[in-house]
């Protein structure tokens, strides 16, 4: 999120470089873990439009300076903007951010995100919506927004509901066949999910990640489908140089170049994703209360990931948890565009404090005063009714507010390709 309304923007928050057929966009706030500001989003949006209209550009590369790809939005900045101004300042930021996520997902030029470090929240919106997502041994992914009274947004109800990797297995990136077949498979699975969801075998890793804010390493991201390739960090510069010389926007060609630098992965022995059966058993339940109760029944096995999941869910905003569960269940049969529009509506309610102050209170407890004792409203899951949750999905009652309007794009969201 953004602090653009309070002071002059920092210089050079995003660096732009040209290298043969490639254009590089480098997030450049390493002292803030490359957290996104309004200025950064605006700069990327402007340059993305230029690159799409330049026939000499064949491929786009997005990366971050320092030890983070992008740790999310500048939450502190947007809170100060709201407190010192008006809630609509935050809405303006979100509109810009979600629009950029959509532009990336529908870009006419293949975008490769090099995720060498921390990627959370808004950083996930940039990278998970790109065609190629390259991770390393340094990558750490999480979406812990529920801990501050928000929810996993930026299209998470779309990409987390479509995880289709091979959890619990040692896998190597094999993307070429998927790219080759994507036109037919993309259409087929979209039709099946949209019109016949009852015949699909759902997987619930997305519910696990969104409700608990669990952290994944690069190997786990590849295994579940969040990443398309795993490359050792020492080989990233060589990969960048090779990508710069690709004189084509053909996805298969680009995938083969990346695969030439890819390494095999091995999941840690205690990885939660070696317990896919338990994840599905717990997180397939119909309500957050049932999910939590089932986890508590499973904790006798002593798995650390279950203990962490329970602790995380109990410390998060009850309202946020229920919002996300409804979102991801509905997101399974929605287009990315519709998921982003819904994200915007909900977040406007939260920053406007239409029904509660959980975002303000969670940020106070976790980011400002850091007492880690937020006073949620309501304070317990059983006090958050379905009717209360449904309110966040409805139009904001403000004369100046309107639904998110995303631009018409010829390309469909290409992240389908890497989820099949």
Coordinates of C-alpha atoms in Angstrom, one line a residue:
X1 CA 0.0 0.0 0.0
X2 CA 1.1 3.6 -0.4
X3 CA 2.3 6.7 1.4
X4 CA 2.2 8.9 -1.6
X5 CA -0.1 11.4 -0.2
X6 CA 2.1 12.5 2.7
X7 CA 5.4 13.5 1.2
X8 CA 7.4 13.7 -1.9
X9 CA 8.1 10.2 -3.3
X10 CA 11.6 8.6 -2.8
X11 CA 13.7 8.8 -6.0
X12 CA 14.3 5.7 -8.2
X13 CA 11.8 3.4 -6.4
X14 CA 11.7 1.3 -9.6
X15 CA 14.6 1.0 -12.0
X16 CA 14.0 0.3 -15.7
X17 CA 16.7 -1.2 -17.9
X18 CA 16.9 -2.3 -21.5
X19 CA 18.9 -5.4 -22.5
X20 CA 18.6 -6.5 -26.1
X21 CA 15.0 -7.9 -26.5
X22 CA 14.2 -7.7 -22.8
X23 CA 13.0 -4.9 -20.6
X24 CA 13.7 -5.2 -16.9
X25 CA 11.7 -3.6 -14.0
X26 CA 13.6 -3.7 -10.7
X27 CA 11.8 -2.9 -7.4
X28 CA 14.3 -0.6 -5.7
X29 CA 13.3 0.0 -2.0
X30 CA 15.5 -2.7 -0.4
X31 CA 15.5 -0.8 2.9
X32 CA 11.7 -1.4 3.0
X33 CA 11.8 -4.9 1.5
X34 CA 10.6 -3.3 -1.7
X35 CA 7.2 -2.7 -0.3
X36 CA 5.0 -1.1 -2.9
X37 CA 4.1 2.6 -3.0
X38 CA 1.6 4.3 -5.3
X39 CA 4.5 5.8 -7.2
X40 CA 6.0 2.4 -7.8
X41 CA 2.8 1.0 -9.1
X42 CA 2.3 4.0 -11.3
X43 CA 5.7 3.8 -12.8
X44 CA 5.4 0.1 -13.6
X45 CA 2.0 0.6 -15.1
X46 CA 3.2 3.4 -17.4
X47 CA 6.2 1.4 -18.6
X48 CA 4.2 -1.7 -19.1
X49 CA 2.0 0.1 -21.5
X50 CA 5.1 1.4 -23.4
X51 CA 6.6 -2.0 -23.6
X52 CA 3.5 -3.7 -24.9
X53 CA 3.3 -1.2 -27.7
X54 CA 7.0 -1.6 -28.7
X55 CA 7.4 -4.4 -31.3
X56 CA 11.1 -4.6 -30.4
X57 CA 10.4 -5.8 -26.9
X58 CA 9.9 -9.6 -26.7
X59 CA 10.1 -10.3 -23.0
X60 CA 9.7 -8.5 -19.6
X61 CA 11.6 -9.3 -16.4
X62 CA 10.5 -8.2 -12.9
X63 CA 12.8 -8.6 -9.9
X64 CA 13.6 -6.9 -6.6
X65 CA 16.8 -5.4 -5.2
X66 CA 18.2 -6.8 -1.9
X67 CA 16.9 -9.8 0.1
X68 CA 13.2 -9.3 -0.9
X69 CA 11.3 -9.5 -4.1
X70 CA 8.5 -7.6 -2.5
X71 CA 7.2 -7.9 1.0
X72 CA 3.8 -6.4 0.1
X73 CA 2.2 -3.0 0.1
X74 CA 3.3 -0.1 2.3
X75 CA 0.7 -0.7 5.0
X76 CA 2.1 1.9 7.3
X77 CA 2.0 4.5 4.5
X78 CA -1.7 3.9 3.7
X79 CA -2.7 3.9 7.3
X80 CA -1.1 7.3 7.8
X81 CA -2.8 8.5 4.6
X82 CA -6.2 7.4 5.9
X83 CA -5.7 8.8 9.4
X84 CA -4.4 12.1 8.2
X85 CA -6.7 12.3 5.2
X86 CA -9.6 10.2 4.0
X87 CA -10.3 6.5 3.5
X88 CA -10.6 7.1 -0.2
X89 CA -6.8 7.6 -0.3
X90 CA -6.4 3.9 0.4
X91 CA -9.1 3.1 -2.1
X92 CA -7.2 5.0 -4.8
X93 CA -4.1 3.0 -4.0
X94 CA -5.9 -0.3 -4.2
X95 CA -7.6 0.6 -7.5
X96 CA -4.2 1.3 -9.0
X97 CA -2.6 -1.9 -7.5
X98 CA -5.4 -4.3 -8.6
X99 CA -5.5 -2.8 -12.0
X100 CA -1.7 -3.4 -12.4
X101 CA -2.2 -7.0 -11.3
X102 CA -4.7 -7.4 -14.0
X103 CA -2.5 -5.8 -16.7
X104 CA 0.3 -8.1 -15.7
X105 CA -2.0 -11.2 -15.9
X106 CA -3.2 -10.2 -19.4
X107 CA 0.0 -8.7 -20.7
X108 CA 0.7 -9.2 -24.4
X109 CA 4.4 -9.6 -23.6
X110 CA 5.5 -12.6 -21.5
X111 CA 6.6 -11.5 -18.0
X112 CA 9.1 -13.4 -16.0
X113 CA 9.2 -12.7 -12.2
X114 CA 12.5 -13.6 -10.6
X115 CA 11.5 -14.2 -7.0
X116 CA 14.8 -14.4 -5.1
X117 CA 13.7 -13.6 -1.5
X118 CA 10.6 -12.6 0.4
X119 CA 7.3 -12.3 -1.5
X120 CA 4.1 -11.4 0.4
X121 CA 0.8 -9.6 -0.2
X122 CA 1.1 -7.1 -2.9
X123 CA 4.4 -8.8 -4.1
X124 CA 2.4 -11.9 -4.7
X125 CA -0.1 -9.9 -6.7
X126 CA 2.7 -8.8 -9.0
X127 CA 4.5 -12.2 -9.3
X128 CA 1.7 -14.8 -9.1
X129 CA -0.2 -13.0 -11.9
X130 CA 2.8 -13.2 -14.2
X131 CA 3.3 -15.9 -16.8
X132 CA 6.6 -17.3 -15.4
X133 CA 7.5 -17.3 -11.7
X134 CA 11.0 -18.4 -11.0
X135 CA 11.9 -19.1 -7.4
X136 CA 15.2 -19.9 -5.7
X137 CA 16.5 -21.5 -2.4
X138 CA 16.1 -18.0 -0.9
X139 CA 12.4 -17.5 -1.7
X140 CA 9.9 -17.2 1.1
X141 CA 6.2 -16.8 0.2
X142 CA 3.3 -16.0 2.6
X143 CA 0.0 -14.1 2.6
X144 CA -0.6 -13.3 6.3
X145 CA -3.0 -10.4 5.9
X146 CA -5.5 -11.9 8.3
X147 CA -3.1 -11.0 11.1
X148 CA -3.7 -7.3 10.6
X149 CA -7.4 -7.5 9.9
X150 CA -7.1 -7.7 6.1
X151 CA -7.4 -10.8 3.9
X152 CA -5.4 -12.4 1.1
X153 CA -6.4 -10.2 -1.9
X154 CA -4.6 -9.2 -5.2
X155 CA -6.4 -12.1 -6.9
X156 CA -5.5 -14.7 -4.3
X157 CA -9.0 -16.2 -4.4
X158 CA -8.2 -17.0 -8.0
X159 CA -4.6 -18.3 -8.0
X160 CA -4.8 -20.0 -4.6
X161 CA -8.0 -21.8 -5.5
X162 CA -6.3 -23.3 -8.6
X163 CA -3.2 -24.9 -7.1
X164 CA -2.5 -28.0 -9.1
X165 CA 1.1 -29.1 -8.4
X166 CA 2.4 -32.3 -6.9
X167 CA 2.7 -31.7 -3.2
X168 CA 4.8 -34.2 -1.3
X169 CA 6.7 -35.3 -4.4
X170 CA 10.2 -34.5 -5.6
X171 CA 9.6 -32.7 -8.9
X172 CA 11.5 -30.9 -11.6
X173 CA 10.1 -28.1 -13.7
X174 CA 8.5 -29.6 -16.8
X175 CA 6.6 -26.8 -18.3
X176 CA 7.1 -27.3 -22.1
X177 CA 4.2 -29.8 -22.6
X178 CA 1.9 -27.6 -20.5
X179 CA 2.7 -24.6 -22.7
X180 CA 2.3 -26.6 -25.8
X181 CA -1.2 -27.8 -24.8
X182 CA -2.4 -24.7 -23.0
X183 CA -4.9 -23.4 -25.6
X184 CA -7.1 -26.5 -25.4
X185 CA -6.6 -27.3 -21.8
X186 CA -7.2 -23.7 -20.7
X187 CA -10.5 -23.7 -22.5
X188 CA -11.5 -27.2 -21.3
X189 CA -10.8 -26.6 -17.6
X190 CA -12.4 -23.2 -17.6
X191 CA -15.6 -24.8 -19.0
X192 CA -15.5 -27.6 -16.5
X193 CA -14.9 -25.4 -13.5
X194 CA -17.5 -22.9 -14.5
X195 CA -20.3 -25.1 -15.6
X196 CA -19.7 -28.4 -13.8
X197 CA -17.8 -27.7 -10.6
X198 CA -19.5 -30.6 -8.8
X199 CA -17.4 -33.1 -10.9
X200 CA -14.0 -31.5 -10.1
X201 CA -11.8 -32.9 -7.4
X202 CA -11.0 -29.9 -5.4
X203 CA -7.7 -29.4 -3.5
X204 CA -7.5 -27.2 -0.4
X205 CA -3.9 -26.1 -0.2
X206 CA -5.1 -22.6 -1.1
X207 CA -7.4 -22.5 2.0
X208 CA -4.5 -23.7 4.1
X209 CA -2.2 -20.9 2.8
X210 CA -4.8 -18.1 3.0
X211 CA -6.3 -18.9 6.4
X212 CA -3.0 -19.6 8.2
X213 CA -0.5 -17.3 6.4
X214 CA 1.9 -20.3 6.3
X215 CA 5.3 -19.6 4.8
X216 CA 6.5 -21.6 1.8
X217 CA 10.0 -22.0 0.5
X218 CA 10.9 -22.1 -3.2
X219 CA 10.7 -25.9 -3.4
X220 CA 7.2 -25.9 -1.9
X221 CA 6.1 -23.2 -4.3
X222 CA 7.2 -25.2 -7.3
X223 CA 5.6 -28.4 -5.9
X224 CA 2.2 -26.8 -5.5
X225 CA 2.2 -24.8 -8.7
X226 CA 2.7 -21.3 -7.4
X227 CA 6.1 -21.2 -9.1
X228 CA 6.8 -22.4 -12.7
X229 CA 10.6 -23.0 -12.3
X230 CA 13.2 -23.4 -9.6
X231 CA 16.6 -21.9 -10.3
X232 CA 19.5 -21.6 -7.9
X233 CA 20.3 -18.0 -7.0
X234 CA 23.8 -18.3 -8.3
X235 CA 22.4 -18.9 -11.8
X236 CA 19.9 -16.0 -11.9
X237 CA 22.3 -13.6 -13.6
X238 CA 23.1 -16.2 -16.3
X239 CA 19.4 -16.8 -16.8
X240 CA 18.7 -13.0 -17.1
X241 CA 21.4 -12.7 -19.8
X242 CA 20.0 -15.7 -21.7
X243 CA 16.4 -14.3 -21.5
X244 CA 17.6 -11.0 -22.8
X245 CA 18.8 -12.7 -26.0
X246 CA 15.4 -14.4 -26.7
X247 CA 14.2 -12.8 -29.9
X248 CA 10.7 -14.2 -29.5
X249 CA 7.6 -13.8 -27.2
X250 CA 6.8 -17.5 -27.7
X251 CA 6.0 -19.0 -24.3
X252 CA 7.4 -22.4 -25.2
X253 CA 10.7 -20.9 -26.3
X254 CA 11.0 -18.9 -23.1
X255 CA 10.1 -21.9 -20.9
X256 CA 12.9 -23.9 -22.5
X257 CA 15.4 -21.2 -21.9
X258 CA 14.4 -21.1 -18.2
X259 CA 14.3 -24.9 -17.9
X260 CA 17.9 -25.0 -19.1
X261 CA 18.9 -23.3 -15.8
X262 CA 16.4 -25.1 -13.6
X263 CA 17.4 -27.4 -10.7
X264 CA 15.6 -30.3 -9.1
X265 CA 13.9 -29.8 -5.8
X266 CA 13.5 -31.8 -2.6
X267 CA 10.8 -31.0 -0.1
X268 CA 11.9 -30.9 3.6
X269 CA 11.0 -33.9 5.6
X270 CA 8.7 -31.9 7.9
X271 CA 7.0 -29.9 5.0
X272 CA 3.3 -29.7 5.5
X273 CA 2.9 -30.5 1.9
X274 CA 4.0 -34.1 2.5
X275 CA 0.7 -34.3 4.4
X276 CA -1.7 -33.4 1.6
X277 CA -4.3 -35.9 2.8
X278 CA -4.5 -34.1 6.1
X279 CA -4.6 -30.7 4.5
X280 CA -7.5 -31.7 2.3
X281 CA -9.3 -33.4 5.2
X282 CA -9.1 -30.3 7.4
X283 CA -9.4 -27.4 5.0
X284 CA -12.2 -28.9 2.9
X285 CA -14.7 -28.3 5.7
X286 CA -17.5 -25.9 5.1
X287 CA -16.8 -23.3 7.8
X288 CA -13.8 -21.8 9.5
X289 CA -15.0 -23.2 12.9
X290 CA -15.1 -26.8 11.4
X291 CA -11.6 -26.3 9.9
X292 CA -10.2 -25.2 13.2
X293 CA -11.9 -28.0 15.1
X294 CA -10.6 -30.7 12.7
X295 CA -7.1 -29.3 13.0
X296 CA -7.3 -29.5 16.8
X297 CA -8.4 -33.2 16.5
X298 CA -5.3 -33.8 14.2
X299 CA -2.8 -32.1 16.5
X300 CA -2.3 -35.3 18.5
X301 CA 0.0 -36.4 15.8
X302 CA 2.4 -33.7 16.8
X303 CA 3.0 -32.2 13.4
X304 CA 4.5 -28.7 13.9
X305 CA 2.6 -27.3 10.9
X306 CA -0.7 -28.1 12.5
X307 CA 0.3 -26.4 15.7
X308 CA 1.3 -23.3 13.7
X309 CA -1.8 -23.4 11.7
X310 CA -4.0 -23.4 14.8
X311 CA -2.0 -20.7 16.5
X312 CA -2.1 -18.5 13.4
X313 CA -5.8 -18.9 12.9
X314 CA -6.6 -18.1 16.5
X315 CA -4.6 -14.9 16.4
X316 CA -6.1 -13.6 13.1
X317 CA -9.2 -11.5 12.7
X318 CA -12.2 -13.8 12.9
X319 CA -14.0 -11.6 10.3
X320 CA -11.0 -11.8 7.9
X321 CA -10.8 -15.6 8.1
X322 CA -14.5 -15.9 7.2
X323 CA -14.2 -13.3 4.4
X324 CA -11.4 -15.2 2.8
X325 CA -13.0 -18.6 3.1
X326 CA -16.1 -17.3 1.3
X327 CA -13.8 -15.6 -1.3
X328 CA -11.7 -18.6 -2.2
X329 CA -14.7 -20.9 -2.4
X330 CA -16.4 -18.5 -4.8
X331 CA -13.1 -17.8 -6.6
X332 CA -12.9 -21.3 -7.9
X333 CA -15.5 -20.6 -10.6
X334 CA -14.7 -17.0 -11.3
X335 CA -12.5 -15.2 -13.8
X336 CA -9.5 -13.4 -12.4
X337 CA -11.2 -10.1 -13.4
X338 CA -14.2 -10.8 -11.2
X339 CA -12.0 -11.9 -8.3
X340 CA -10.1 -8.6 -8.4
X341 CA -13.3 -6.6 -8.6
X342 CA -14.6 -8.4 -5.5
X343 CA -11.2 -7.8 -3.7
X344 CA -11.6 -4.1 -4.2
X345 CA -15.1 -3.9 -2.8
X346 CA -14.2 -5.8 0.3
X347 CA -11.0 -3.8 1.0
X348 CA -12.9 -0.6 0.6
X349 CA -15.3 -1.7 3.4
X350 CA -12.3 -2.6 5.6
X351 CA -10.3 0.7 5.1
X352 CA -13.6 2.7 5.4
X353 CA -14.3 0.9 8.6
X354 CA -17.9 0.3 7.4
X355 CA -18.6 -2.6 9.8
X356 CA -15.6 -2.8 12.1
X357 CA -12.1 -1.4 12.8
X358 CA -10.1 -4.6 12.5
X359 CA -7.7 -3.3 9.9
X360 CA -6.8 -0.3 12.1
X361 CA -6.7 -2.3 15.2
X362 CA -4.7 -5.1 13.7
X363 CA -2.1 -2.7 12.3
X364 CA -1.9 -0.9 15.6
X365 CA -1.2 -4.2 17.5
X366 CA 1.2 -5.7 14.9
X367 CA 2.9 -2.7 13.2
X368 CA 2.7 0.3 15.4
X369 CA 2.5 -0.4 19.1
X370 CA 3.5 -4.0 18.5
X371 CA 1.8 -5.4 21.6
X372 CA 0.5 -8.3 19.5
X373 CA -2.8 -8.1 21.3
X374 CA -5.4 -6.9 18.8
X375 CA -8.9 -6.5 20.0
X376 CA -11.0 -7.9 17.1
X377 CA -14.6 -6.9 16.5
X378 CA -16.2 -9.5 16.8
X379 CA -13.7 -11.3 19.0
X380 CA -14.7 -14.9 18.2
X381 CA -15.5 -16.9 15.1
X382 CA -18.9 -17.9 16.3
X383 CA -19.9 -14.3 16.7
X384 CA -19.3 -13.6 13.0
X385 CA -22.5 -14.6 11.2
X386 CA -22.8 -15.4 7.5
X387 CA -25.0 -12.2 7.2
X388 CA -22.2 -10.1 8.6
X389 CA -19.7 -11.6 6.1
X390 CA -22.1 -11.1 3.2
X391 CA -22.2 -7.4 3.9
X392 CA -18.5 -7.0 2.8
X393 CA -19.4 -8.4 -0.6
X394 CA -22.0 -5.7 -1.3
X395 CA -21.7 -2.2 -2.8
X396 CA -20.1 0.5 -0.6
X397 CA -22.7 3.0 0.5
X398 CA -20.9 6.2 -0.5
X399 CA -22.0 8.7 -3.2
X400 CA -18.5 8.9 -4.7
X401 CA -17.8 5.2 -4.7
X402 CA -18.0 2.9 -7.7
X403 CA -17.0 -0.7 -8.5
X404 CA -13.5 -1.3 -9.8
X405 CA -13.5 -0.8 -13.5
X406 CA -10.8 -2.8 -15.2
X407 CA -9.7 -2.1 -18.8
X408 CA -10.8 -4.3 -21.7
X409 CA -8.0 -6.6 -22.7
X410 CA -7.6 -8.9 -25.7
X411 CA -5.5 -11.4 -23.7
X412 CA -7.1 -13.7 -21.2
X413 CA -5.3 -14.2 -17.9
X414 CA -2.3 -16.3 -18.7
X415 CA -1.7 -17.7 -15.3
X416 CA -4.0 -20.6 -16.3
X417 CA -1.0 -22.0 -18.3
X418 CA 1.1 -22.7 -15.3
X419 CA -1.7 -24.0 -13.1
X420 CA -2.6 -27.0 -15.3

